[in-house]
mmCIF file of C-alpha atoms in Angstrom:
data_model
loop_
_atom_site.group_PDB
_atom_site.id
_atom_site.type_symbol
_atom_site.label_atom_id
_atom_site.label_comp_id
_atom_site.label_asym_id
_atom_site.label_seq_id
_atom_site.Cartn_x
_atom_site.Cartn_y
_atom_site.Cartn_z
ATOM 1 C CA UNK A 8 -9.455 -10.959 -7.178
ATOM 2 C CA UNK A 9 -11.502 -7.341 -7.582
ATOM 3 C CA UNK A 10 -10.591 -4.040 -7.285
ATOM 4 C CA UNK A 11 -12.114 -0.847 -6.160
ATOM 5 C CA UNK A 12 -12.224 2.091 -8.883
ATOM 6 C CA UNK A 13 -12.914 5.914 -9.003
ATOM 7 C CA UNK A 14 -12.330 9.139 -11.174
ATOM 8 C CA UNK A 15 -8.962 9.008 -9.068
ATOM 9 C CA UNK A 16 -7.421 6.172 -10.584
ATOM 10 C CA UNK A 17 -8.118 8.105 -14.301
ATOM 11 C CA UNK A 18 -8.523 6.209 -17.266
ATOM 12 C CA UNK A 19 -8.467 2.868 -16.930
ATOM 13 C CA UNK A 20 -7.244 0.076 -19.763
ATOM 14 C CA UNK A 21 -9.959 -2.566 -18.821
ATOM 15 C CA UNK A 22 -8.483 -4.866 -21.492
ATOM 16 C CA UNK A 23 -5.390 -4.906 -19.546
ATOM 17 C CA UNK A 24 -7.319 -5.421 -16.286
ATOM 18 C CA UNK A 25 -8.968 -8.546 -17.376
ATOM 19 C CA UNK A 26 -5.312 -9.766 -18.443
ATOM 20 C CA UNK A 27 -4.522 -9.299 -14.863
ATOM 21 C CA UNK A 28 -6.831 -11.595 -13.786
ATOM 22 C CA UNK A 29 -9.317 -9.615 -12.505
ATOM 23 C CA UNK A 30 -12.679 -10.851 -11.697
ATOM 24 C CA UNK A 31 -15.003 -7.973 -10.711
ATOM 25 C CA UNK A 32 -14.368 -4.191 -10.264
ATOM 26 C CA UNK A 33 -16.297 -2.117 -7.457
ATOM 27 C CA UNK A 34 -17.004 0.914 -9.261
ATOM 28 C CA UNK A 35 -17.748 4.424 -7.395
ATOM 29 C CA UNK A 36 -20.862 6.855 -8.577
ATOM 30 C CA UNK A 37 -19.950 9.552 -6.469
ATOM 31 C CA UNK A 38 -19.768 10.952 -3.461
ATOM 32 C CA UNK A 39 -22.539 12.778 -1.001
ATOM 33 C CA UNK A 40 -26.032 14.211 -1.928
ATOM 34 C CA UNK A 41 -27.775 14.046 -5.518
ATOM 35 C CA UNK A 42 -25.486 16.873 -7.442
ATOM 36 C CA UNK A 43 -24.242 16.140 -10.548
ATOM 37 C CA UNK A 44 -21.204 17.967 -9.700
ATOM 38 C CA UNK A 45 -20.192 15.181 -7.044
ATOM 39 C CA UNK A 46 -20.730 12.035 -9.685
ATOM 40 C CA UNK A 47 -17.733 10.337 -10.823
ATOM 41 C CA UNK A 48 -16.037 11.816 -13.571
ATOM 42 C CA UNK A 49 -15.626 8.034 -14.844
ATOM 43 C CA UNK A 50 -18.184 6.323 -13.777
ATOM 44 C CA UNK A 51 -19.483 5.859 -17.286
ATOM 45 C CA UNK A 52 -16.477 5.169 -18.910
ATOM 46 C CA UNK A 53 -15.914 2.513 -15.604
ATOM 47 C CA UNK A 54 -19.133 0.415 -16.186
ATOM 48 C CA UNK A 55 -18.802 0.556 -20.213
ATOM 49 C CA UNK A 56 -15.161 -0.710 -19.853
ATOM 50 C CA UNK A 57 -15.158 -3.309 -17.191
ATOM 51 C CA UNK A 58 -18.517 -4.683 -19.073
ATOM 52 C CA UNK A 59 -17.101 -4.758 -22.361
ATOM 53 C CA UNK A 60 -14.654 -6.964 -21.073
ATOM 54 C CA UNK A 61 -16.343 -9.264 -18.478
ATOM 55 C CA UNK A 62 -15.620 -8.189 -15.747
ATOM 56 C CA UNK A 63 -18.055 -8.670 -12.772
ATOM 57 C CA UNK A 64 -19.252 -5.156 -11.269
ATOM 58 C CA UNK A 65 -20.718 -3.369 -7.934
ATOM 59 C CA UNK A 66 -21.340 0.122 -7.243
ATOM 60 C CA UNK A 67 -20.028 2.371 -4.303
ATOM 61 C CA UNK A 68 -20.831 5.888 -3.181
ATOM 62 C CA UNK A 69 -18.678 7.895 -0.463
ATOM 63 C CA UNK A 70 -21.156 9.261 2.132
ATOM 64 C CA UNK A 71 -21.001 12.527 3.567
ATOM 65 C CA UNK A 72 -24.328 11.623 5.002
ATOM 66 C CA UNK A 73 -24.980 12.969 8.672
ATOM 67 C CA UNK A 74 -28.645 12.210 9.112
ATOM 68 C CA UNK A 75 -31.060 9.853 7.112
ATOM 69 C CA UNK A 76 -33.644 11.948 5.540
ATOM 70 C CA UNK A 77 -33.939 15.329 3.683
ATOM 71 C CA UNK A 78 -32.536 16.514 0.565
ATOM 72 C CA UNK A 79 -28.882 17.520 1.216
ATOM 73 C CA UNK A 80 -26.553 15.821 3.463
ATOM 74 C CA UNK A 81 -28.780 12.719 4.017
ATOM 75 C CA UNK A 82 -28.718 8.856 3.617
ATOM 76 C CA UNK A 83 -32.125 9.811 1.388
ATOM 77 C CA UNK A 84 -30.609 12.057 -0.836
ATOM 78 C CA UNK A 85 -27.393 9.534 -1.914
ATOM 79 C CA UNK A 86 -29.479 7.009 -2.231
ATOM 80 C CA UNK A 87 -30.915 9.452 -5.178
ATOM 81 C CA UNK A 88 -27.597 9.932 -5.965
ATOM 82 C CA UNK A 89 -26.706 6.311 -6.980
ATOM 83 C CA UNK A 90 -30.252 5.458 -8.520
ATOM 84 C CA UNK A 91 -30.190 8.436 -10.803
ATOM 85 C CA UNK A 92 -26.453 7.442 -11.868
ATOM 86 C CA UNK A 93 -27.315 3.503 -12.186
ATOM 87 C CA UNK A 94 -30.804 4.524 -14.113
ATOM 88 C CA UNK A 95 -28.388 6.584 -16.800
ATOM 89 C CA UNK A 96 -26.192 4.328 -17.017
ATOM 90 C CA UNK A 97 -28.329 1.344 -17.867
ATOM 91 C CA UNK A 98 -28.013 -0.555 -14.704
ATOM 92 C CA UNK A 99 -30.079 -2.502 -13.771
ATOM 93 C CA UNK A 100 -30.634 -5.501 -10.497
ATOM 94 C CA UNK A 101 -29.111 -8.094 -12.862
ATOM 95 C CA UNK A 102 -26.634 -5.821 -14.310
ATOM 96 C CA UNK A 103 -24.438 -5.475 -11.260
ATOM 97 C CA UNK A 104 -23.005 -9.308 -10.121
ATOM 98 C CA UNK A 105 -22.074 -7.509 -6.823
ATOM 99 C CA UNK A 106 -24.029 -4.950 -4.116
ATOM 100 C CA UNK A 107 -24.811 -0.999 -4.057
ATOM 101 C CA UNK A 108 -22.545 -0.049 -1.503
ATOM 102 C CA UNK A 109 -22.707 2.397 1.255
ATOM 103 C CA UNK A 110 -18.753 3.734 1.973
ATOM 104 C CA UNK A 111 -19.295 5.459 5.836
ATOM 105 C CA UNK A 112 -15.420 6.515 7.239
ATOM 106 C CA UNK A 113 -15.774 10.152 6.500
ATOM 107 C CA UNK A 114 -14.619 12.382 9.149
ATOM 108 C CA UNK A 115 -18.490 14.479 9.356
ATOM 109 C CA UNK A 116 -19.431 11.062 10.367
ATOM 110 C CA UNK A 117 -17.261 10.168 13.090
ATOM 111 C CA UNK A 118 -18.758 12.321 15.572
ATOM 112 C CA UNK A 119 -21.644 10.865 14.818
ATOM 113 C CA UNK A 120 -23.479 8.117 17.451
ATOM 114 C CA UNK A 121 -23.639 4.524 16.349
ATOM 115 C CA UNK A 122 -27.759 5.092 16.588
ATOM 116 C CA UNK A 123 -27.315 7.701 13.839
ATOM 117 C CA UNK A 124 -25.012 6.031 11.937
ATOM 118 C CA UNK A 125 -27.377 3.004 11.772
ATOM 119 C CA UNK A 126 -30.442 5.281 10.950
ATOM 120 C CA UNK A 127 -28.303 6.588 7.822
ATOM 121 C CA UNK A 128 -27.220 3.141 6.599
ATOM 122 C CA UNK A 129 -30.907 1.517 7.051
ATOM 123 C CA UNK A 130 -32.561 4.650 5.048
ATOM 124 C CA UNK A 131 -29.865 4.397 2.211
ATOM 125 C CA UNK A 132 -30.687 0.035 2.111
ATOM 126 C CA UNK A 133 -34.193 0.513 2.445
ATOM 127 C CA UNK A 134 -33.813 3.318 -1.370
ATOM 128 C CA UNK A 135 -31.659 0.955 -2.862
ATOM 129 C CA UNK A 136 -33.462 -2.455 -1.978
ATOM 130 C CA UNK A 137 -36.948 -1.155 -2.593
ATOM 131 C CA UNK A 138 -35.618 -0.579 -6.657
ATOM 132 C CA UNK A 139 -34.538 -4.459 -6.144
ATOM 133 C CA UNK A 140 -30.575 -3.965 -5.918
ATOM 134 C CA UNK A 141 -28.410 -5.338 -3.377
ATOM 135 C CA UNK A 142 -27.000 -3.353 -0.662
ATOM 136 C CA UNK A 143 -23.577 -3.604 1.294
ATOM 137 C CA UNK A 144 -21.614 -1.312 3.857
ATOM 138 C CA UNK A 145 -18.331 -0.530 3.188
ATOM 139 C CA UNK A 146 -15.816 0.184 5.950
ATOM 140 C CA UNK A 147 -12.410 0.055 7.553
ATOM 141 C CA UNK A 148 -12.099 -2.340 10.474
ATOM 142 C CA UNK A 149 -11.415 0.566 12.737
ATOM 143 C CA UNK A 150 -15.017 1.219 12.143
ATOM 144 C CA UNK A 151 -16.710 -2.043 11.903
ATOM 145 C CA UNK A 152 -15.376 -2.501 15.307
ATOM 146 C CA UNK A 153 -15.990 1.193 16.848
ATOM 147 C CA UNK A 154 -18.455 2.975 15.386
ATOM 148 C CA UNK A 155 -20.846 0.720 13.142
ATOM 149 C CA UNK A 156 -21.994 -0.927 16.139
ATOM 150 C CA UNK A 157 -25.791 -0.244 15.992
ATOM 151 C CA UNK A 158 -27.950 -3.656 15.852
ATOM 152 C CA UNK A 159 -29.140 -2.359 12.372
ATOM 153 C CA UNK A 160 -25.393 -3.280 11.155
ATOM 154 C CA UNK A 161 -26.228 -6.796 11.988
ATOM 155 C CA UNK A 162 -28.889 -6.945 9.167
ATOM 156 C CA UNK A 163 -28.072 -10.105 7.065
ATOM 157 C CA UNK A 164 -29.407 -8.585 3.677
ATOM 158 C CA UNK A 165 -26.249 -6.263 3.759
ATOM 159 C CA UNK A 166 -23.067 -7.263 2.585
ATOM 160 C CA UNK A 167 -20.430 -6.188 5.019
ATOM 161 C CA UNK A 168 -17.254 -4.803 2.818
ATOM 162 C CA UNK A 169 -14.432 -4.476 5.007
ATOM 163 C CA UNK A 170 -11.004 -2.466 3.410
ATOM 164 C CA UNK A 171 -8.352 -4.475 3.520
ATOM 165 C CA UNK A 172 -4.994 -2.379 3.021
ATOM 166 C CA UNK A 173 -2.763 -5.480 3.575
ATOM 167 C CA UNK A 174 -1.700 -6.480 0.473
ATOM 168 C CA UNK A 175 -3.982 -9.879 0.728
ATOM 169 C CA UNK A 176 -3.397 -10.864 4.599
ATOM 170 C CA UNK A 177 -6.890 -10.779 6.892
ATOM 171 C CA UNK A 178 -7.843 -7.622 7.929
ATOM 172 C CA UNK A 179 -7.665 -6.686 11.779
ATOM 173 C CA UNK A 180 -10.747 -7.363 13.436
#
């Protein structure tokens, strides 16, 4: 059993989450391009606490991304995002049990064609494989089935995270 975290959930007593029987805890950097103003307010205080305690951890980052490269607004630039944040915080490959994951649902992305949308996930994987880290997509099934649909999702060196809002029961696909 794992959970999902962000600056949105607030502080978190990670003693008490281990009671719980929790396992691992997917932790967000951010969201969108490399500003500090769009890390995590708890990202820190996430890793520190869930590691302190045991607890098995991944990374996610909320893309805004609409194209792959350039320096705001791109795959390239969040995957600059999440290195920066993992290289402060003392992350490295063997640190995190789980994968660097890629969340694509924003709405600035759903216009966007399932070529595109591949090009942005394959430029973020390529950044955070070529510093030796794991990489995953996150999604909703919605998604997975409509609009993730480039070949390039099919890439079996990405973990395919699909959201699962049903309380435990298999997720609609």
């Amino acid at each position: 059993v794992g959970i999902d975290v962000s600056e949105h959930q607030g502080a978190i007593d990670w003693a008490k989450v281990k009671a719980d029987g929790i396992k691992f805890a997917i932790i967000r950097v951010g969201y969108g391009s490399d500003y500090e103003a769009q890390d995590d307010e708890y990202f820190f205080q996430n890793v520190a606490g869930a590691r302190a305690n045991g607890i098995a951890i991944g990374v996610y980052i909320y893309s805004y991304a609409t194209k792959a490269t350039g320096t705001s607004g791109s795959a390239q630039s969040e995957a600059n995002h999440v290195i920066r944040l993992l290289n402060k915080a003392g992350l490295t490959p063997a640190s995190l049990a789980l994968p660097v994951y890629l969340d694509m649902e924003d709405d600035k992305q759903g216009a966007l064609n399932s070529s595109t949308l591949g090009d942005i996930a394959e430029t973020f994987c390529n950044a955070i494989m070529a510093k030796g880290y794991k990489v995953g997509i996150y999604s909703n099934p919605n998604w997975w089935n409509n609009k993730l649909t480039s070949s390039k999702f099919n890439n079996s060196n990405w973990s395919r995270w699909i959201a699962d809002w049903n309380n435990g029961t298999a997720p609609s696909m």
